[in-house]
Amino acid sequence: MPVGLTGREPAEGTVAPVSAPGPTRPGGVAGPDAEPVLAAEVLPEHEWQARRAAHVRRVDAWLEPHLHRRGERRAHPVEDFLFTYYSHRPARLRRWHPGAGVVLAGDAARAAYGGSRDYLGVPAGIVVDPATLAARSDSIRWIRDLLAATRARPAFLGCFGLHEWAMVYRLPQEEVRHSAWPLRLGAEGTDQVVESHRIRCSHFDAYRFFTEPARPRNALRPARETQRDLEQPGCLHANMDLYKWAYKLSPYVRSELVADCFELAREIRELDMRASPYDLSALGCRPVPIETPEGRAEYAAAQRGFAERAEILRDQLVRACDDLLALADKDPDPGRPSPR
């Protein structure tokens, strides 16, 4: 059943009972005689509109340069990556959500969110419909278990970004992913770096782009089936993927958390490419020469800093998943077909 709100709208900072009346369309208003089953925070109109505006300003600083380049059919191998590798469209990143269990008060909320199948109209305003969580509980649990397993492992800081080098190993220049950019050490020098270092990449979505000659050189054999067993919190790509897991939890998690994960992923991508075999100095990307002891030390120090920041976000995502699963368990009719 859809979920509604009973009783009078509470004052700012209080909690209102949310109830389960008979069926209504998404964006519809619940009936007055429903039985309360869970609690919801109510955000007054001025508060949620301020948060939404702040989110849009923050995200637009990232989106506008990307959209401008896209309009001119230009590509940036660092700053465009998160928009091309991940499936979350710019418009979705820009759209603000308060997260599950938060009622947006006022007529403006109905105008902004009332037509969405993810939201439900209630007397106090608009709320993300928790009944839709039941259909997604398995995927939420999978994300939660992956994040928790990754968090439980020690960070390995000895990979030195060699995954990017393994992706171009023994490839002719025209087949290189970012072929418009030269290899800093040339093809032969790049191959020598791969051949003279031990590669230990634990991330499947990096390993799957290794060239065929590079794959046997990896100490591990990551696969989708073993992802939860191998991912570790020092991995740049595992920490970039926090953005993916955050947006896959949208609109049930607050958009500020999604943006925090995007911001971290954006910074990690810069290190990822500065430590890569490409010469991106024309873009202002100073190389991190991981083929030298100094470069490896610089990389490991930056990697450690990113791992510490990612730990905070990973913890927040695990807690969010726990809250969402608990909320899904409270759905009075989990067998109801989801509006998704």
Coordinates of C-alpha atoms in Angstrom, one line a residue:
M1 CA 0.0 0.0 0.0
P2 CA 1.2 3.6 -0.5
V3 CA 2.2 5.4 2.6
G4 CA 0.7 8.6 3.9
L5 CA 0.9 11.0 6.9
T6 CA -1.6 11.3 9.7
G7 CA -2.2 14.0 12.2
R8 CA -1.4 17.6 12.0
E9 CA 1.8 18.8 10.4
P10 CA 4.5 19.0 13.1
A11 CA 6.7 22.0 13.8
E12 CA 10.1 22.2 12.3
G13 CA 12.5 19.6 13.8
T14 CA 9.8 17.3 14.9
V15 CA 8.7 13.9 13.7
A16 CA 5.4 13.0 12.2
P17 CA 3.7 9.5 12.0
V18 CA 3.6 8.1 8.5
S19 CA 0.7 5.8 7.8
A20 CA -0.6 3.2 5.4
P21 CA -4.0 3.9 3.8
G22 CA -5.6 2.4 0.8
P23 CA -4.1 2.6 -2.7
T24 CA -3.4 6.0 -4.2
R25 CA -1.6 7.0 -7.3
P26 CA 2.0 8.2 -7.0
G27 CA 1.9 11.8 -5.9
G28 CA -1.7 11.3 -4.6
V29 CA -2.8 12.3 -1.1
A30 CA -3.3 9.7 1.6
G31 CA -6.5 9.3 3.5
P32 CA -7.0 10.6 7.0
D33 CA -7.8 7.4 8.8
A34 CA -4.6 5.4 8.1
E35 CA -2.7 3.6 10.8
P36 CA 0.8 5.0 11.6
V37 CA 3.6 2.5 10.8
L38 CA 6.8 4.6 10.7
A39 CA 8.2 8.1 11.4
A40 CA 9.2 10.9 9.0
E41 CA 11.1 14.1 9.4
V42 CA 9.3 17.1 7.9
L43 CA 11.3 19.8 6.2
P44 CA 9.6 23.2 6.0
E45 CA 9.5 24.7 2.5
H46 CA 12.2 27.4 3.0
E47 CA 14.7 24.8 4.4
W48 CA 14.4 22.1 1.7
Q49 CA 14.4 24.8 -1.1
A50 CA 17.6 26.2 0.3
R51 CA 19.2 22.7 0.4
R52 CA 18.0 22.0 -3.1
A53 CA 19.4 25.3 -4.4
A54 CA 22.8 24.7 -2.7
H55 CA 23.0 21.2 -4.3
V56 CA 22.2 22.6 -7.8
R57 CA 24.9 25.3 -7.5
R58 CA 27.4 22.7 -6.3
V59 CA 26.6 20.2 -9.1
D60 CA 26.4 22.8 -11.8
A61 CA 30.1 23.7 -11.2
W62 CA 30.9 20.2 -12.4
L63 CA 28.2 19.8 -15.0
E64 CA 28.5 23.0 -17.0
P65 CA 32.1 22.5 -18.3
H66 CA 31.2 18.9 -19.3
L67 CA 28.0 19.9 -21.1
H68 CA 29.9 22.8 -22.9
R69 CA 32.5 20.3 -24.1
R70 CA 29.9 17.8 -25.1
G71 CA 28.1 20.5 -27.2
E72 CA 31.4 21.2 -29.0
R73 CA 32.1 17.5 -29.4
R74 CA 35.3 17.8 -27.3
A75 CA 36.4 15.2 -24.7
H76 CA 38.4 15.6 -21.5
P77 CA 40.0 12.3 -20.4
V78 CA 39.9 13.3 -16.7
E79 CA 36.9 15.5 -16.1
D80 CA 34.4 13.7 -18.5
F81 CA 35.2 10.2 -17.2
L82 CA 32.5 10.1 -14.5
F83 CA 29.8 11.1 -17.0
T84 CA 30.8 8.6 -19.6
Y85 CA 32.0 5.6 -17.6
Y86 CA 29.1 5.7 -15.1
S87 CA 25.4 5.5 -16.2
H88 CA 24.1 8.4 -14.1
R89 CA 23.0 11.2 -16.4
P90 CA 23.9 14.8 -15.6
A91 CA 20.2 15.7 -15.1
R92 CA 19.8 13.0 -12.5
L93 CA 22.9 14.1 -10.6
R94 CA 21.5 17.6 -10.6
R95 CA 18.1 16.7 -9.3
W96 CA 17.9 16.9 -5.5
H97 CA 16.3 14.3 -3.2
P98 CA 16.0 14.5 0.6
G99 CA 16.2 10.8 1.1
A100 CA 13.7 8.3 2.4
G101 CA 11.7 9.2 5.5
V102 CA 11.8 13.0 4.9
V103 CA 8.6 14.9 4.0
L104 CA 9.0 18.1 1.9
A105 CA 6.3 20.5 3.1
G106 CA 4.4 23.0 1.0
D107 CA 2.8 23.4 -2.3
A108 CA 6.2 23.9 -4.0
A109 CA 7.0 20.3 -3.1
R110 CA 3.9 19.0 -4.8
A111 CA 4.7 21.0 -7.9
A112 CA 8.4 19.8 -8.0
Y113 CA 7.9 16.2 -7.1
G114 CA 4.2 15.3 -7.2
G115 CA 4.5 13.8 -10.7
S116 CA 7.3 11.4 -9.8
R117 CA 6.5 7.7 -9.4
D118 CA 9.1 7.7 -6.6
Y119 CA 7.1 10.1 -4.4
L120 CA 3.9 10.0 -2.6
G121 CA 1.6 12.9 -1.7
V122 CA 0.7 13.1 2.0
P123 CA -1.2 15.8 4.0
A124 CA 2.1 17.5 5.0
G125 CA 3.6 17.5 1.5
I126 CA 5.6 15.0 -0.5
V127 CA 7.7 12.0 0.7
V128 CA 9.7 9.3 -1.1
D129 CA 7.4 6.3 -1.2
P130 CA 8.9 3.7 1.1
A131 CA 6.7 1.0 -0.4
T132 CA 8.8 1.0 -3.5
L133 CA 11.8 -0.1 -1.4
A134 CA 10.5 -3.7 -1.3
A135 CA 11.3 -4.3 -4.9
R136 CA 14.8 -3.0 -4.5
S137 CA 15.7 -4.6 -1.2
D138 CA 17.9 -7.3 -2.8
S139 CA 20.0 -4.8 -4.7
I140 CA 20.3 -2.6 -1.6
R141 CA 21.4 -5.6 0.4
W142 CA 24.0 -6.6 -2.2
I143 CA 25.4 -3.0 -2.2
R144 CA 25.5 -3.0 1.6
D145 CA 27.3 -6.4 1.8
L146 CA 29.9 -5.3 -0.8
L147 CA 30.6 -2.1 1.0
A148 CA 30.8 -3.8 4.4
A149 CA 33.1 -6.5 3.1
T150 CA 35.4 -3.9 1.5
R151 CA 35.5 -1.9 4.7
A152 CA 36.5 -4.9 6.7
R153 CA 39.8 -5.4 4.8
P154 CA 43.1 -3.6 5.3
A155 CA 44.0 -1.1 2.6
F156 CA 46.6 -2.2 0.1
L157 CA 48.7 0.7 -1.1
G158 CA 51.2 -1.1 -3.3
C159 CA 49.4 -1.1 -6.7
F160 CA 50.8 2.3 -7.8
G161 CA 48.1 2.7 -10.5
L162 CA 49.6 0.1 -12.8
H163 CA 46.1 -0.9 -14.0
E164 CA 46.2 2.1 -16.4
W165 CA 49.5 0.9 -17.8
A166 CA 48.2 -2.7 -18.2
M167 CA 45.3 -1.3 -20.3
V168 CA 47.7 -0.1 -23.0
Y169 CA 50.4 -2.8 -22.7
R170 CA 51.6 -3.8 -26.2
L171 CA 48.9 -1.9 -27.9
P172 CA 49.5 0.1 -31.1
Q173 CA 48.8 3.8 -30.5
E174 CA 45.7 3.8 -32.6
E175 CA 44.1 1.2 -30.4
V176 CA 44.9 3.0 -27.1
R177 CA 41.8 4.2 -25.3
H178 CA 42.9 7.8 -25.1
S179 CA 44.8 7.7 -28.4
A180 CA 44.7 11.5 -28.9
W181 CA 47.1 11.8 -26.0
P182 CA 50.8 10.6 -26.3
L183 CA 52.3 8.0 -23.9
R184 CA 54.7 9.8 -21.6
L185 CA 57.4 7.1 -22.0
G186 CA 56.4 6.0 -25.5
A187 CA 55.2 2.5 -26.3
E188 CA 58.4 0.7 -25.5
G189 CA 59.0 2.5 -22.2
T190 CA 55.4 1.9 -21.2
D191 CA 55.8 -1.8 -21.8
Q192 CA 59.0 -1.9 -19.8
V193 CA 57.2 -0.4 -16.8
V194 CA 54.6 -3.1 -16.9
E195 CA 57.2 -5.8 -17.3
S196 CA 59.4 -4.6 -14.4
H197 CA 56.6 -4.3 -11.8
R198 CA 54.4 -6.7 -10.0
I199 CA 50.8 -6.0 -10.8
R200 CA 48.2 -6.7 -8.1
C201 CA 44.9 -5.3 -9.3
S202 CA 41.9 -6.5 -7.3
H203 CA 39.2 -4.5 -9.1
F204 CA 37.2 -6.4 -11.7
D205 CA 36.1 -3.3 -13.7
A206 CA 39.7 -2.2 -14.0
Y207 CA 41.1 -5.7 -14.7
R208 CA 38.5 -6.4 -17.5
F209 CA 40.1 -3.6 -19.6
F210 CA 43.6 -5.1 -19.4
T211 CA 45.1 -6.1 -22.7
E212 CA 45.3 -9.8 -23.3
P213 CA 49.1 -9.9 -22.8
A214 CA 48.8 -8.0 -19.5
R215 CA 46.2 -10.2 -17.9
P216 CA 48.6 -13.1 -17.0
R217 CA 50.9 -10.5 -15.3
N218 CA 48.2 -9.7 -12.7
A219 CA 48.6 -11.6 -9.4
L220 CA 44.8 -11.8 -9.0
R221 CA 42.0 -12.9 -11.3
P222 CA 39.1 -10.6 -10.4
A223 CA 35.7 -11.6 -11.6
R224 CA 32.2 -10.3 -11.0
E225 CA 31.4 -13.3 -8.9
T226 CA 34.4 -12.7 -6.6
Q227 CA 34.0 -8.9 -6.4
R228 CA 32.8 -9.0 -2.8
D229 CA 35.8 -11.2 -1.9
L230 CA 38.5 -9.0 -3.4
E231 CA 37.6 -5.4 -3.3
Q232 CA 39.7 -3.5 -0.7
P233 CA 39.5 0.1 0.6
G234 CA 42.8 1.3 -0.8
C235 CA 41.8 0.8 -4.4
L236 CA 41.2 4.0 -6.3
H237 CA 38.5 2.4 -8.4
A238 CA 36.7 0.9 -5.5
N239 CA 36.6 4.3 -3.9
M240 CA 35.5 6.0 -7.1
D241 CA 32.7 3.4 -7.3
L242 CA 31.2 4.8 -4.0
Y243 CA 29.6 7.3 -6.4
K244 CA 28.0 4.5 -8.4
W245 CA 26.6 2.8 -5.3
A246 CA 25.3 6.2 -3.9
Y247 CA 23.4 7.0 -7.1
K248 CA 22.0 3.5 -7.3
L249 CA 20.5 4.1 -3.9
S250 CA 18.9 7.3 -5.1
P251 CA 16.3 8.7 -4.5
Y252 CA 16.3 6.9 -1.1
V253 CA 19.6 8.6 0.0
R254 CA 20.0 12.3 0.3
S255 CA 21.6 13.9 -2.8
E256 CA 24.2 15.6 -0.7
L257 CA 25.8 12.2 0.0
V258 CA 25.7 11.4 -3.8
A259 CA 27.4 14.7 -4.5
D260 CA 30.0 14.0 -1.8
C261 CA 30.8 10.7 -3.4
F262 CA 31.0 12.3 -6.9
E263 CA 33.4 15.0 -5.6
L264 CA 35.7 12.3 -4.1
A265 CA 35.5 10.3 -7.3
R266 CA 36.4 13.3 -9.4
E267 CA 39.5 14.0 -7.4
I268 CA 40.5 10.3 -7.5
R269 CA 40.2 10.3 -11.3
E270 CA 42.7 13.1 -11.5
L271 CA 45.3 11.1 -9.6
D272 CA 44.4 8.0 -11.6
M273 CA 45.3 9.8 -14.9
R274 CA 48.2 11.7 -13.5
A275 CA 49.8 8.4 -12.6
S276 CA 48.8 6.8 -15.9
P277 CA 51.1 6.4 -18.9
Y278 CA 49.5 9.3 -20.7
D279 CA 51.1 12.7 -21.0
L280 CA 48.3 15.1 -20.0
S281 CA 50.5 18.0 -19.1
A282 CA 48.7 20.1 -21.8
L283 CA 45.6 19.8 -19.6
G284 CA 47.5 21.0 -16.5
C285 CA 47.9 17.5 -15.1
R286 CA 51.4 17.1 -13.6
P287 CA 52.5 13.5 -14.0
V288 CA 53.0 11.3 -11.0
P289 CA 55.9 9.2 -12.3
I290 CA 55.2 5.8 -10.7
E291 CA 58.1 4.3 -12.5
T292 CA 60.4 6.1 -10.0
P293 CA 60.6 5.6 -6.2
E294 CA 59.6 9.2 -5.6
G295 CA 56.6 8.8 -7.8
R296 CA 55.5 5.6 -6.1
A297 CA 55.8 7.3 -2.7
E298 CA 53.7 10.3 -3.9
Y299 CA 51.1 8.0 -5.3
A300 CA 50.8 5.9 -2.1
A301 CA 50.5 9.0 0.1
A302 CA 47.7 10.4 -2.1
Q303 CA 46.1 6.9 -2.2
R304 CA 46.1 6.7 1.6
G305 CA 44.4 10.1 1.9
F306 CA 41.7 9.1 -0.5
A307 CA 41.2 5.8 1.4
E308 CA 40.7 7.8 4.6
R309 CA 38.1 10.0 3.0
A310 CA 36.4 7.1 1.3
E311 CA 36.1 5.3 4.7
I312 CA 33.8 8.0 6.0
L313 CA 31.6 7.9 2.9
R314 CA 31.5 4.1 2.9
D315 CA 30.4 4.1 6.5
Q316 CA 27.6 6.6 5.6
L317 CA 26.5 4.4 2.7
V318 CA 26.4 1.2 4.9
R319 CA 24.3 3.0 7.5
A320 CA 22.0 4.3 4.8
C321 CA 21.6 0.8 3.4
D322 CA 20.8 -0.5 6.9
D323 CA 18.2 2.2 7.4
L324 CA 16.6 1.5 4.0
L325 CA 16.4 -2.2 4.6
A326 CA 14.8 -1.6 8.0
L327 CA 12.3 0.8 6.3
A328 CA 11.6 -1.8 3.6
D329 CA 10.8 -4.4 6.4
K330 CA 8.2 -2.0 7.8
D331 CA 6.3 -1.8 4.5
P332 CA 2.8 -3.1 5.5
D333 CA 2.3 -4.7 2.1
P334 CA 5.7 -5.7 0.6
G335 CA 4.0 -7.8 -2.0
R336 CA 2.3 -4.9 -3.6
P337 CA 3.6 -4.3 -7.2
S338 CA 6.0 -1.4 -7.2
P339 CA 5.2 1.7 -9.3
R340 CA 8.7 1.1 -10.8

